[in-house]
mmCIF file of C-alpha atoms in Angstrom:
data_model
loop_
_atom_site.group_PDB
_atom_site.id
_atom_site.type_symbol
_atom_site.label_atom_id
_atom_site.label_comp_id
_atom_site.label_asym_id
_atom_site.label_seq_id
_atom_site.Cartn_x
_atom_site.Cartn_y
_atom_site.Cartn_z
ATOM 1 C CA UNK A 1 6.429 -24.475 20.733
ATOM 2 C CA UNK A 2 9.529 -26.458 19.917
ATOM 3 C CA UNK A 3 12.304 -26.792 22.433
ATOM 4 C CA UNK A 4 15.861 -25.838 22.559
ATOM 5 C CA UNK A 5 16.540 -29.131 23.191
ATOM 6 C CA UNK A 6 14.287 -30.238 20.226
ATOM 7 C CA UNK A 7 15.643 -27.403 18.018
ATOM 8 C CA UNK A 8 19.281 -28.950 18.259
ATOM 9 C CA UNK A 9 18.163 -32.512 17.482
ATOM 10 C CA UNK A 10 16.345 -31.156 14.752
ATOM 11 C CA UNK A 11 19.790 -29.323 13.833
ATOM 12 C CA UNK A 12 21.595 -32.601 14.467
ATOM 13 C CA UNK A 13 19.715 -34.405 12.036
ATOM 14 C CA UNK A 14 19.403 -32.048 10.025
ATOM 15 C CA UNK A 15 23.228 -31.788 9.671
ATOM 16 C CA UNK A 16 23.223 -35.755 9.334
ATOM 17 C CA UNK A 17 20.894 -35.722 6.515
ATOM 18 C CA UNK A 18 22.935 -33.298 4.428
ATOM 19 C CA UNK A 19 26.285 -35.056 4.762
ATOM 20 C CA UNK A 20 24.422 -37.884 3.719
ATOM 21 C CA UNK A 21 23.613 -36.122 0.663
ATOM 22 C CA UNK A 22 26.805 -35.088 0.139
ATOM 23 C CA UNK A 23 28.142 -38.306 0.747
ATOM 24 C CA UNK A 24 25.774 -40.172 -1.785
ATOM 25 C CA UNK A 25 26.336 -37.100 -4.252
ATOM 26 C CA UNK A 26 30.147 -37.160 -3.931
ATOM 27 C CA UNK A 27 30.937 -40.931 -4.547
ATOM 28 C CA UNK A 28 28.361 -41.446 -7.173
ATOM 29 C CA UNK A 29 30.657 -40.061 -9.823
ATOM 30 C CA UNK A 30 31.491 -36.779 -8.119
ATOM 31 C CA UNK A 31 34.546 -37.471 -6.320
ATOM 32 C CA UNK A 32 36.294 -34.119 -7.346
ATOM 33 C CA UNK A 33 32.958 -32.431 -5.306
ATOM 34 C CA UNK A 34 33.724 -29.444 -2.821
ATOM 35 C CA UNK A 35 32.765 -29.081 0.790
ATOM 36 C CA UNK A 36 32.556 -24.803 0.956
ATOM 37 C CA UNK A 37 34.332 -23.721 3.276
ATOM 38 C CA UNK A 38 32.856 -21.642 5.663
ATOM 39 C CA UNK A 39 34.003 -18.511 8.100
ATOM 40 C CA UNK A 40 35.953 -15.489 8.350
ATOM 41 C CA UNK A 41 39.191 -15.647 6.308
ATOM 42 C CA UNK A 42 41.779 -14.162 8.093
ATOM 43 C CA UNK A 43 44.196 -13.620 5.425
ATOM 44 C CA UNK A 44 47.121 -14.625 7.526
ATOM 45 C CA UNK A 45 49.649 -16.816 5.523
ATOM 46 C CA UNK A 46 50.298 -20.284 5.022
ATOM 47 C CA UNK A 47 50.948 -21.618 8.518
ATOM 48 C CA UNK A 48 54.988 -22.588 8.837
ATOM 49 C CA UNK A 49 57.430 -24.490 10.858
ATOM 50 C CA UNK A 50 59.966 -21.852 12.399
ATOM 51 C CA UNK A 51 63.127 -23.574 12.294
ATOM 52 C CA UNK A 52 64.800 -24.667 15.967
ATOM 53 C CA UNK A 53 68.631 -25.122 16.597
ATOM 54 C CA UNK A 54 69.446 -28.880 17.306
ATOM 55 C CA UNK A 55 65.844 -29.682 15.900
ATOM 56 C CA UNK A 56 65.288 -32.720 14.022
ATOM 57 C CA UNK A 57 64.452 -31.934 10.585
ATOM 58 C CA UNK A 58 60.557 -30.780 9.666
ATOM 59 C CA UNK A 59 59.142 -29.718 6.637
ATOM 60 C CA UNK A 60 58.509 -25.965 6.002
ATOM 61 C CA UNK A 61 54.455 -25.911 6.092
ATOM 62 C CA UNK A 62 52.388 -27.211 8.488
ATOM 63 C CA UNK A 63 49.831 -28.396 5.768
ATOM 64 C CA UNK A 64 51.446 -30.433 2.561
ATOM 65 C CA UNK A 65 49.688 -32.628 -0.290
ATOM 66 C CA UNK A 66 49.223 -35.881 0.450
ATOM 67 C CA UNK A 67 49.181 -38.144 -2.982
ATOM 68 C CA UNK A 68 46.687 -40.704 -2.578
ATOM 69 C CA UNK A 69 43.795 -39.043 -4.627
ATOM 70 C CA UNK A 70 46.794 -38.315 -7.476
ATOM 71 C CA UNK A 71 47.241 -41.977 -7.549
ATOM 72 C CA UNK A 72 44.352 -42.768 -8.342
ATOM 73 C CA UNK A 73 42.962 -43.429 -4.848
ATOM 74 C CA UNK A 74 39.130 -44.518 -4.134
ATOM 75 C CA UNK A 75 38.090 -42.583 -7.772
ATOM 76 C CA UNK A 76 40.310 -41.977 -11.141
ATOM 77 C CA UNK A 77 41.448 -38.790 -11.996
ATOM 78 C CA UNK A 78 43.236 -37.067 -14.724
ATOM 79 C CA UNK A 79 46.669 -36.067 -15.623
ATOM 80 C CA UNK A 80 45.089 -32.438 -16.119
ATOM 81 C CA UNK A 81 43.676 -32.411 -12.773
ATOM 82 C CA UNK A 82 46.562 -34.051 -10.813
ATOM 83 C CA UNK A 83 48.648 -31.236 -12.189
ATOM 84 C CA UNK A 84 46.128 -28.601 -11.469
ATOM 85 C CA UNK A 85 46.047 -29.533 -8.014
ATOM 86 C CA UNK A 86 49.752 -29.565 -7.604
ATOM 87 C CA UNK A 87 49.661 -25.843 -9.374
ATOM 88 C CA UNK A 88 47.225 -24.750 -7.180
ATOM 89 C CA UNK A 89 49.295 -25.949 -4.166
ATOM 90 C CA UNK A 90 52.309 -24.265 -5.101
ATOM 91 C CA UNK A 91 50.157 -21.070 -5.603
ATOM 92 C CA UNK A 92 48.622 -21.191 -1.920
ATOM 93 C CA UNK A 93 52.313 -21.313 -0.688
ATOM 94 C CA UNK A 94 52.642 -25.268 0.206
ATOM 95 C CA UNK A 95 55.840 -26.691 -0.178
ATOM 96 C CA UNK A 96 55.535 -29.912 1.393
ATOM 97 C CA UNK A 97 54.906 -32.652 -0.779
ATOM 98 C CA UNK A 98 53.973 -36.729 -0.227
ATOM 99 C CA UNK A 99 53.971 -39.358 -2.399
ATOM 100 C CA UNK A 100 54.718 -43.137 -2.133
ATOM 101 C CA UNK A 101 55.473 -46.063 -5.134
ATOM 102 C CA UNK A 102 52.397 -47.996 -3.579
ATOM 103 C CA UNK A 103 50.044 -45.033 -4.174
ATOM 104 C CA UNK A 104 48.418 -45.792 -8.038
ATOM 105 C CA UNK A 105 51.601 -48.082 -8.352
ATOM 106 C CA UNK A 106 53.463 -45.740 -9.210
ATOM 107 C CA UNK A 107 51.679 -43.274 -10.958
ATOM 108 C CA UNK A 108 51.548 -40.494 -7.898
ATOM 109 C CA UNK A 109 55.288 -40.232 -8.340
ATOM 110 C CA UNK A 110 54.867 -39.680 -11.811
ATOM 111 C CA UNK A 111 52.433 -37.075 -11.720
ATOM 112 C CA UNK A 112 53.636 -35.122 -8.575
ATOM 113 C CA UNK A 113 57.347 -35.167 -10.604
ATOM 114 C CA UNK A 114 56.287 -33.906 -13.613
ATOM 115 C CA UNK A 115 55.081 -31.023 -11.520
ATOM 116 C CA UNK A 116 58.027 -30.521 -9.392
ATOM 117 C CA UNK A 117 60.673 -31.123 -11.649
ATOM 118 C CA UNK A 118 59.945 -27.781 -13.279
ATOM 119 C CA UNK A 119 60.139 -25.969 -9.786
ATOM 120 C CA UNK A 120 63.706 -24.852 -7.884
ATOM 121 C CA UNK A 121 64.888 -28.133 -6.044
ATOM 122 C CA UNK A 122 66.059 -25.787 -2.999
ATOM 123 C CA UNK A 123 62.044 -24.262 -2.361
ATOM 124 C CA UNK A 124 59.931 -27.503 -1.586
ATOM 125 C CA UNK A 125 59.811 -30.790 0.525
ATOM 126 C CA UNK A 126 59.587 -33.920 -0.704
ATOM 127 C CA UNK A 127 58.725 -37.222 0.964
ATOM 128 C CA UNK A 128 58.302 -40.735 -0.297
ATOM 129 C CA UNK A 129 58.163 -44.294 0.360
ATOM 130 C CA UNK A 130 60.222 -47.218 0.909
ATOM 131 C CA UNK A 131 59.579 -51.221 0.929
ATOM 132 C CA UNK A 132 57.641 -52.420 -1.720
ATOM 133 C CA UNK A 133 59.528 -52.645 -5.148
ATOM 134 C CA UNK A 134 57.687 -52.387 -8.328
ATOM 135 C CA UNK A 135 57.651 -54.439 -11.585
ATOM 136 C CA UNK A 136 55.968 -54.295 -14.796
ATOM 137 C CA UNK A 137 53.032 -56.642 -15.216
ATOM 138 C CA UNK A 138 50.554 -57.678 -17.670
ATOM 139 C CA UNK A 139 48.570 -58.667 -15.128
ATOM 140 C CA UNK A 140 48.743 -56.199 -12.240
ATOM 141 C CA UNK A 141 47.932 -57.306 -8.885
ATOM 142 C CA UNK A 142 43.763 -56.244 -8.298
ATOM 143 C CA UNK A 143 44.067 -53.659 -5.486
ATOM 144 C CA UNK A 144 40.739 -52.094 -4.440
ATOM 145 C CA UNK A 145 41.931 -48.390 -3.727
ATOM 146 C CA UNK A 146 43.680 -47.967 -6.986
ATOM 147 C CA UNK A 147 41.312 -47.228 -9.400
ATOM 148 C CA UNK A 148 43.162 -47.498 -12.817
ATOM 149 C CA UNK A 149 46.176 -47.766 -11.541
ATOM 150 C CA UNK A 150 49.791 -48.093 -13.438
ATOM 151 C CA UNK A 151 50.542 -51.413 -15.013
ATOM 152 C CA UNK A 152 52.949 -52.826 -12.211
ATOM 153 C CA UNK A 153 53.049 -55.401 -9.705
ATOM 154 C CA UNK A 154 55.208 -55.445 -6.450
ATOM 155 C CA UNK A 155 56.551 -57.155 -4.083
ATOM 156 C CA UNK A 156 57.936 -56.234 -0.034
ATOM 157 C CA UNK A 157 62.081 -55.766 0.291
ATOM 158 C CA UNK A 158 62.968 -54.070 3.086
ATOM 159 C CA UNK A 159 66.609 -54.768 3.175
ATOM 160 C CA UNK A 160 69.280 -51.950 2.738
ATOM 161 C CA UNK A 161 69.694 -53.295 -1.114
ATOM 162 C CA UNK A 162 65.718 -53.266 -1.195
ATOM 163 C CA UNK A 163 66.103 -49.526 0.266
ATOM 164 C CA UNK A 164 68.337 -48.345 -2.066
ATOM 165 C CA UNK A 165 66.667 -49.859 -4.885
ATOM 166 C CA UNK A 166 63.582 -48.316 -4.576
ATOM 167 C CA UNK A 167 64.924 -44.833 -3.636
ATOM 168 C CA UNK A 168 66.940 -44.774 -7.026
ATOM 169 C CA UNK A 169 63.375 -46.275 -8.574
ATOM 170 C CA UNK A 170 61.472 -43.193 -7.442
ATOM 171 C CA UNK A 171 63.581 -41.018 -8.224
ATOM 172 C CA UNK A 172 63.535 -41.925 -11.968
ATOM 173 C CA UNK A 173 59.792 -41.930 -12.052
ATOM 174 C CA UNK A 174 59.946 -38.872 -9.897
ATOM 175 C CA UNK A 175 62.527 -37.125 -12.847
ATOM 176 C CA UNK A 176 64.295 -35.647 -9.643
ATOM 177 C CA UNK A 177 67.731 -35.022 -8.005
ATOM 178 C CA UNK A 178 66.938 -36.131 -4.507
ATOM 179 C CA UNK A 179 64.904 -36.900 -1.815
ATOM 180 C CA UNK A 180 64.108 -35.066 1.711
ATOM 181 C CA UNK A 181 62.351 -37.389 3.694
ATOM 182 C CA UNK A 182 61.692 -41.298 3.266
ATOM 183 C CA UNK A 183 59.072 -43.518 4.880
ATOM 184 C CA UNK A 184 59.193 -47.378 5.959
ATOM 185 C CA UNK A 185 56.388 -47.960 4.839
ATOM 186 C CA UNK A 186 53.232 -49.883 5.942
ATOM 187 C CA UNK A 187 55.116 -52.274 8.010
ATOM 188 C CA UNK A 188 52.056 -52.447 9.890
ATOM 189 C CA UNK A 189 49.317 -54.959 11.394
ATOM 190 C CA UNK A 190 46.306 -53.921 9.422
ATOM 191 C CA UNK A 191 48.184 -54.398 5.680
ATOM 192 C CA UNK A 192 46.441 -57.556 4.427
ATOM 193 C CA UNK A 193 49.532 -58.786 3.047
ATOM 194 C CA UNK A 194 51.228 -58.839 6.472
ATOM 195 C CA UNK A 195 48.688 -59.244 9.150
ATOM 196 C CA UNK A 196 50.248 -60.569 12.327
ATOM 197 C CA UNK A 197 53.091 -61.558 10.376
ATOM 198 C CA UNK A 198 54.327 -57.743 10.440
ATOM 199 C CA UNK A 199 57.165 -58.129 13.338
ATOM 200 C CA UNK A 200 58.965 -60.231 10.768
ATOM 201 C CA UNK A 201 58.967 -57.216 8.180
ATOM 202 C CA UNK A 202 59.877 -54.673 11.146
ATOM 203 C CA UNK A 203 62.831 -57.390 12.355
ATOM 204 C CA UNK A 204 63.836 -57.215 8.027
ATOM 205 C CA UNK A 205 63.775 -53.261 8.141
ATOM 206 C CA UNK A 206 65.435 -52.835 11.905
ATOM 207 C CA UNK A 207 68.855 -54.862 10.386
ATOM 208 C CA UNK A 208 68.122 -53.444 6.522
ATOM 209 C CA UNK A 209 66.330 -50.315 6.053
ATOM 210 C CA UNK A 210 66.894 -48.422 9.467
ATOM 211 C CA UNK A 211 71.123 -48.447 9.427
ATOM 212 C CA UNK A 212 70.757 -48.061 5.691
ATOM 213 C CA UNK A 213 68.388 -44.619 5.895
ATOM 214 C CA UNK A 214 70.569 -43.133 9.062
ATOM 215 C CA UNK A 215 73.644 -43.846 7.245
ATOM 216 C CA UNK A 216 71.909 -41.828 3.939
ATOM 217 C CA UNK A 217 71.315 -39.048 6.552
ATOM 218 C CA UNK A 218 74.557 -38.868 7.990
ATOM 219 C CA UNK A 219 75.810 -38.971 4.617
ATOM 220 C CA UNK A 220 73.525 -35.995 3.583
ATOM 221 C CA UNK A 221 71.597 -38.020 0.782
ATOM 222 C CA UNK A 222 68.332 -37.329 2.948
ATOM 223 C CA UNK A 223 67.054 -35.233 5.325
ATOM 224 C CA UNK A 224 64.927 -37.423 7.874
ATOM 225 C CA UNK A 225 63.442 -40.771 7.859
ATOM 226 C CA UNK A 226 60.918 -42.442 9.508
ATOM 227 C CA UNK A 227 58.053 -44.414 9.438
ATOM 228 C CA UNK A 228 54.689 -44.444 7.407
ATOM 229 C CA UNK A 229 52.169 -46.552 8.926
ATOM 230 C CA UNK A 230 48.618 -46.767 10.120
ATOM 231 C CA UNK A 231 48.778 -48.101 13.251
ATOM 232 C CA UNK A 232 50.821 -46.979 16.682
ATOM 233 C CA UNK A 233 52.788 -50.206 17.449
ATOM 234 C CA UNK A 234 55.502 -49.883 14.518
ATOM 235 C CA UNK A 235 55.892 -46.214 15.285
ATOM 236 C CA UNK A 236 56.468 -46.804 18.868
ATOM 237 C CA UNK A 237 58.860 -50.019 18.404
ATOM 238 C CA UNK A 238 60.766 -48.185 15.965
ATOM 239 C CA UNK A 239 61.923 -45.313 18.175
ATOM 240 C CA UNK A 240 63.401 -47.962 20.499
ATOM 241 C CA UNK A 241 65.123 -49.928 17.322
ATOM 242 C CA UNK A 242 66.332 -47.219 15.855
ATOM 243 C CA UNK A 243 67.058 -43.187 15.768
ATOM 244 C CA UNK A 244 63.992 -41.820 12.949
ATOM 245 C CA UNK A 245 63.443 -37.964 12.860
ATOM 246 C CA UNK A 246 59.649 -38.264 11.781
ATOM 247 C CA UNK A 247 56.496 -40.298 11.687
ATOM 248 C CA UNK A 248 53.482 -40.588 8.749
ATOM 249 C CA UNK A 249 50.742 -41.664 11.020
ATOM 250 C CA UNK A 250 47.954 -42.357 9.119
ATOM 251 C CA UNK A 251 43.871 -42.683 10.132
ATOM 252 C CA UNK A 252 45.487 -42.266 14.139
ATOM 253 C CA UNK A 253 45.460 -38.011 14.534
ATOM 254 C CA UNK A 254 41.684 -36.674 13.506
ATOM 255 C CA UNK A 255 38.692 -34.580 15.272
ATOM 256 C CA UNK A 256 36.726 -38.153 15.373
ATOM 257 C CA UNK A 257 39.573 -40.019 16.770
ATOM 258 C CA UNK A 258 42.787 -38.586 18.341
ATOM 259 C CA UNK A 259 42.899 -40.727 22.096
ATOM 260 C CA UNK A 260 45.417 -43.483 21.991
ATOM 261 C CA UNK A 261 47.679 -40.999 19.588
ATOM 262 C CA UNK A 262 47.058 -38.228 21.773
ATOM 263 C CA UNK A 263 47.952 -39.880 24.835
ATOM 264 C CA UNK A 264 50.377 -42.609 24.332
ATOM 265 C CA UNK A 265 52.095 -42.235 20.635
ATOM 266 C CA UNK A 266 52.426 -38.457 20.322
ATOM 267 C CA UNK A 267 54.252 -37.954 24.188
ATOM 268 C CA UNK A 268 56.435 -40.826 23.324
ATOM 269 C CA UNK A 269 57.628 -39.441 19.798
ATOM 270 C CA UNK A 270 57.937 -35.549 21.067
ATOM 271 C CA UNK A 271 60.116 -37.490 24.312
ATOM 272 C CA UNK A 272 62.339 -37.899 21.830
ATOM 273 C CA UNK A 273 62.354 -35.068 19.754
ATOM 274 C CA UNK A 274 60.561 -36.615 16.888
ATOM 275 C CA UNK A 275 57.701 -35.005 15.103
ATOM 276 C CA UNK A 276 54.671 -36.427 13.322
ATOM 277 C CA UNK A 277 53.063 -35.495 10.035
ATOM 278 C CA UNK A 278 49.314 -36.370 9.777
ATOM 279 C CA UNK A 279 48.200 -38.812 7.355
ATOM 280 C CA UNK A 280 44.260 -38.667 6.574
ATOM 281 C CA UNK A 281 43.700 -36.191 8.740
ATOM 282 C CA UNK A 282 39.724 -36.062 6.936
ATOM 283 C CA UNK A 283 39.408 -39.863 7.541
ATOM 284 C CA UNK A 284 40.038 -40.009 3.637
ATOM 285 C CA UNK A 285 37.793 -38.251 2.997
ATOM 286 C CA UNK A 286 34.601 -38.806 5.908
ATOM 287 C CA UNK A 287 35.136 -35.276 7.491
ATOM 288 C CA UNK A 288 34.320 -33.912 3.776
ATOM 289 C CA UNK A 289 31.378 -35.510 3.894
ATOM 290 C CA UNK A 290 32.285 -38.556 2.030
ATOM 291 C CA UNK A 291 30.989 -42.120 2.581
ATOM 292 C CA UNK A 292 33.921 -43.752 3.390
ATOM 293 C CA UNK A 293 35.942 -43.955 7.024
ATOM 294 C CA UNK A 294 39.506 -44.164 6.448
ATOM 295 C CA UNK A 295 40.908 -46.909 3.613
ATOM 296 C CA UNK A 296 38.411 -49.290 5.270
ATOM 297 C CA UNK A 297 35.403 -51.136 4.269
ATOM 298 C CA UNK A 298 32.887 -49.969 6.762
ATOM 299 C CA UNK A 299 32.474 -47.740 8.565
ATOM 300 C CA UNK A 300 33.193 -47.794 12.599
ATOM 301 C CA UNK A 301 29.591 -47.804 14.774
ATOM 302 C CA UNK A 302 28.581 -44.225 15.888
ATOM 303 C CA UNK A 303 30.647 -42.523 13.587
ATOM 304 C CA UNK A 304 27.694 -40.664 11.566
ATOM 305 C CA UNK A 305 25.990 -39.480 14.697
ATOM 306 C CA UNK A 306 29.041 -38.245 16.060
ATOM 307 C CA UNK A 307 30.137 -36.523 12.880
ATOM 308 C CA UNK A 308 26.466 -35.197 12.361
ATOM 309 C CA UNK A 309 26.772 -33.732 15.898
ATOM 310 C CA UNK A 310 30.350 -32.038 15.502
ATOM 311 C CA UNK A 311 28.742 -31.029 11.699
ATOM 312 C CA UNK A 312 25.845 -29.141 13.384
ATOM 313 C CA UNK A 313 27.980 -27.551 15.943
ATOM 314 C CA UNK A 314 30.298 -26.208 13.533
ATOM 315 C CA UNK A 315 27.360 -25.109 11.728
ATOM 316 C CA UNK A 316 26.437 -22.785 14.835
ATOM 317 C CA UNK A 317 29.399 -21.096 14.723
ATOM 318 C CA UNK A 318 29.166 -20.264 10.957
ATOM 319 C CA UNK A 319 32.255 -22.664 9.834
ATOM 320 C CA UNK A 320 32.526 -26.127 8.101
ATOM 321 C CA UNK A 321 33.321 -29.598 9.424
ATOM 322 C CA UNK A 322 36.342 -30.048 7.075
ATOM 323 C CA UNK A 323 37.858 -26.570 7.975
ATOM 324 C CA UNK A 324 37.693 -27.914 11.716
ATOM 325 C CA UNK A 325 39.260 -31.338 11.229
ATOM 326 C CA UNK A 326 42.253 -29.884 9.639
ATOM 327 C CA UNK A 327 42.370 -27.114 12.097
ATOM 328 C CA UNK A 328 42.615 -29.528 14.850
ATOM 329 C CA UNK A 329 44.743 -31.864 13.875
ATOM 330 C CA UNK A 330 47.538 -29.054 12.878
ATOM 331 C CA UNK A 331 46.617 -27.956 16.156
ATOM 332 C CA UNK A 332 49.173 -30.271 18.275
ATOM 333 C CA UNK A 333 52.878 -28.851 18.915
ATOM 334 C CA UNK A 334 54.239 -32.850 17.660
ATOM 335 C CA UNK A 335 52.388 -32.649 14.365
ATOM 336 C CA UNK A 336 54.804 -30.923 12.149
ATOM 337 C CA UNK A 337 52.420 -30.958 9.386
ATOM 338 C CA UNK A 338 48.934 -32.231 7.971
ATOM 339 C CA UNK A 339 48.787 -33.799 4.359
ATOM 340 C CA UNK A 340 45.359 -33.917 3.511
ATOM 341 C CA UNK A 341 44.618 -35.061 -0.400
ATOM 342 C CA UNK A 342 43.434 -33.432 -3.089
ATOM 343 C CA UNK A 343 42.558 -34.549 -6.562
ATOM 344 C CA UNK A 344 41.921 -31.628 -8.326
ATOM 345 C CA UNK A 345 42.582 -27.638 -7.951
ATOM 346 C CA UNK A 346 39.180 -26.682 -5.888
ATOM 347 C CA UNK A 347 39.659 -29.429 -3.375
ATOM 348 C CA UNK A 348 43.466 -27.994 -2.908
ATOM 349 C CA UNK A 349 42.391 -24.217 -2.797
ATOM 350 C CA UNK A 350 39.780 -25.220 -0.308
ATOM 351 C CA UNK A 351 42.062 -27.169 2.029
ATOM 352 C CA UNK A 352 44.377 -24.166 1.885
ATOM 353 C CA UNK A 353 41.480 -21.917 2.908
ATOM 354 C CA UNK A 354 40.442 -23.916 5.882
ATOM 355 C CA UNK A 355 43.864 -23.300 7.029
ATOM 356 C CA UNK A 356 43.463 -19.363 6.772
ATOM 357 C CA UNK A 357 39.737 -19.205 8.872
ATOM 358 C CA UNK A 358 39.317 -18.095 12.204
ATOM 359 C CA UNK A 359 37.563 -20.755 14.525
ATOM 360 C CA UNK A 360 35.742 -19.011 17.193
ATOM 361 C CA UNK A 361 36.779 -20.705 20.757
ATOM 362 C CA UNK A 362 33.375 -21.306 21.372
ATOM 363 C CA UNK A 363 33.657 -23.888 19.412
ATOM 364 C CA UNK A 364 35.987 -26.015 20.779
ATOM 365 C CA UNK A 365 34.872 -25.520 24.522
ATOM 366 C CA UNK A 366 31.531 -26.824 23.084
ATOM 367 C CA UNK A 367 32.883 -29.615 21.352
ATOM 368 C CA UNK A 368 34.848 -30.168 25.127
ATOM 369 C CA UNK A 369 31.729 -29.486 27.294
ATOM 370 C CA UNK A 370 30.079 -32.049 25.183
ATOM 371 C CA UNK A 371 32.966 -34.772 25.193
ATOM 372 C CA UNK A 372 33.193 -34.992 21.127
ATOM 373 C CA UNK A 373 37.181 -34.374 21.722
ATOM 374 C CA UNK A 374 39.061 -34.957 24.613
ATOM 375 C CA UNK A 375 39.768 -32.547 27.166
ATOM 376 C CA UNK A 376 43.235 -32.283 27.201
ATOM 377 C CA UNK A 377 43.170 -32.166 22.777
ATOM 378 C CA UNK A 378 44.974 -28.953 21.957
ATOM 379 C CA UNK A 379 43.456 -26.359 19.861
ATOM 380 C CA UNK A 380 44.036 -23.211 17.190
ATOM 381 C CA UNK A 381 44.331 -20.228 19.257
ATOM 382 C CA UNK A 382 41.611 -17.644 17.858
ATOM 383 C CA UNK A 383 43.388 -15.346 15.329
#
């Protein structure tokens, strides 16, 4: 007679072997594919940022739409899906909205404006990018996320002039009035282009782009600026050069790896009053059972085991892996909001779901008891 201890191996693997599937299934020419989403729907409503007096500005909904996949990211996609995703995230009640010039070169801000521009300024969010200008190009620089990207090349400016430049630049792809929130962006040890070269960028930005976006704050042009980066060390040298409202960390906030964000970056933004928003908070796309780990190459050793295991935990409790990763990485009191992707309407309408199931508390003490997430992580309060 099998063991329990055998029976949850078995379980383990068993989980392991179907996000494999999934994985293989997905990015062989599925990449609009579905994780279901599993659980008891509360019905509650979108979860929201109650505003604070004196607080630095946040955006209105804890979960937004993050504009990688629109651009193009990892797979291409359609005009007609880009738009139904953006329809079918105004219809779950988001109204926080990223985008950047760098994502499809251009082509997320074109898509995610020809949405909004239909909708009333005054009821959404909107954040973009600063620091890399864009050019048109027969011969468009080969970038391996972009998959059919817009015909542009670029190049890194992050002076106040550079600043300005590209603001006004978005906003004519973007076909709208203004801006709430703009990123530095990827400014940054792990871009390519930079590499340990990136402290002369930040040095550019701390005498260009930081006066220039506090003064456009002041001034009431925007509403908060910050950083967008994928790494800690800009975010944390950048509260001490200048005064941001909000960071874009990227790949550093997830159920498979929250530590050094959890107990360095995160204390050290909230000391200040500053709020995060939660880039890739599925590992682009890993906690959905893709095979891929963030926007690298590989994928980090012991990964798939410890997804499987978190996978076949979740399982026991009767909800899905993706539901949880969003869950908990909405779950701290910094994060001000998650932007998970989407490429198409189901993927959107699924996200938004996760965000409406009830997590039994079970299953984060497990996850605990078992060290998958650290002990002092905070979690979604059963509902």
């Amino acid at each position: 007679m099998p063991t329990r201890r055998n029976m949850l191996a078995l379980s383990t693997m068993g989980a392991a072997a179907l996000l494999a599937r999934q994985a293989h299934a997905q990015d062989g020419g599925h990449a609009g594919d579905v994780m279901p989403t599993l659980g008891r729907v509360t019905g509650t409503t979108m979860p929201a940022n109650a505003p604070q007096p004196g607080q630095r500005f946040r955006p209105p909904t804890r979960i937004g739409l993050g504009g990688v996949p629109i651009g193009n990211g990892f797979a291409p996609g359609t005009d007609a899906d880009a738009e139904a995703a953006l329809e079918a995230a105004w219809a779950a009640g988001v109204r926080y909205f990223d985008t950047s010039p760098w994502y499809g070169l251009g082509l997320s801000e074109r898509r995610f404006g020809h949405f909004l521009h239909t909708r009333p300024r005054d009821e959404f969010v909107l954040s973009t990018k600063v620091g890399r200008l864009l050019t048109a190009s027969t011969h468009p620089p080969a970038v391996k996320l972009w998959k059919e990207p817009s015909p542009f090349a670029y190049r890194y400016d992050y002076t106040a002039d550079g600043v300005r430049r590209s603001i006004e630049d978005s906003l004519q792809r973007l076909g709208i009035s203004r801006l709430d929130i703009v990123y530095i962006h990827d400014i940054s040890p792990d871009n390519g282009d930079m590499g340990a070269r990136w402290t002369e960028y930040f040095d550019v930005a701390a005498k260009g782009a930081m006066p220039a976006l506090t003064r456009m704050r002041e001034e009431g042009i925007i509403r908060a600026w910050g950083f967008g980066v994928n790494t800690p060390q800009p975010a944390l040298k950048a509260i001490e050069a200048g005064d941001p409202d909000i960071f874009l960390l990227a790949t550093q906030y997830s159920l498979l790896r929250h530590d050094e964000a959890l107990d360095h970056t995160l204390p050290a933004l909230a000391g200040r009053g500053i709020s995060a928003v939660v880039g890739a908070p599925l590992n682009a796309g890993y906690l959905a059972g893709r095979d891929r780990y963030d926007y690298r190459g590989t994928i980090p050793e012991g990964m798939p085991r410890k997804r499987a295991r978190i996978s076949a935990i979740a399982a026991r409790h009767g909800i899905d892996l993706r539901t949880a990763a969003l869950q908990f990485a909405a779950a701290h009191p910094t994060v001000a909001a998650i932007v998970p992707g989407a490429r198409n309407a189901a993927q959107m309408q699924a996200n938004a779901r996760s965000m409406e199931v009830a997590i039994p508390p079970g299953f984060w003490a497990e996850l605990k008891q078992k060290k998958l997430i650290a002990e002092n992580a905070p979690t979604p309060a059963m509902t």
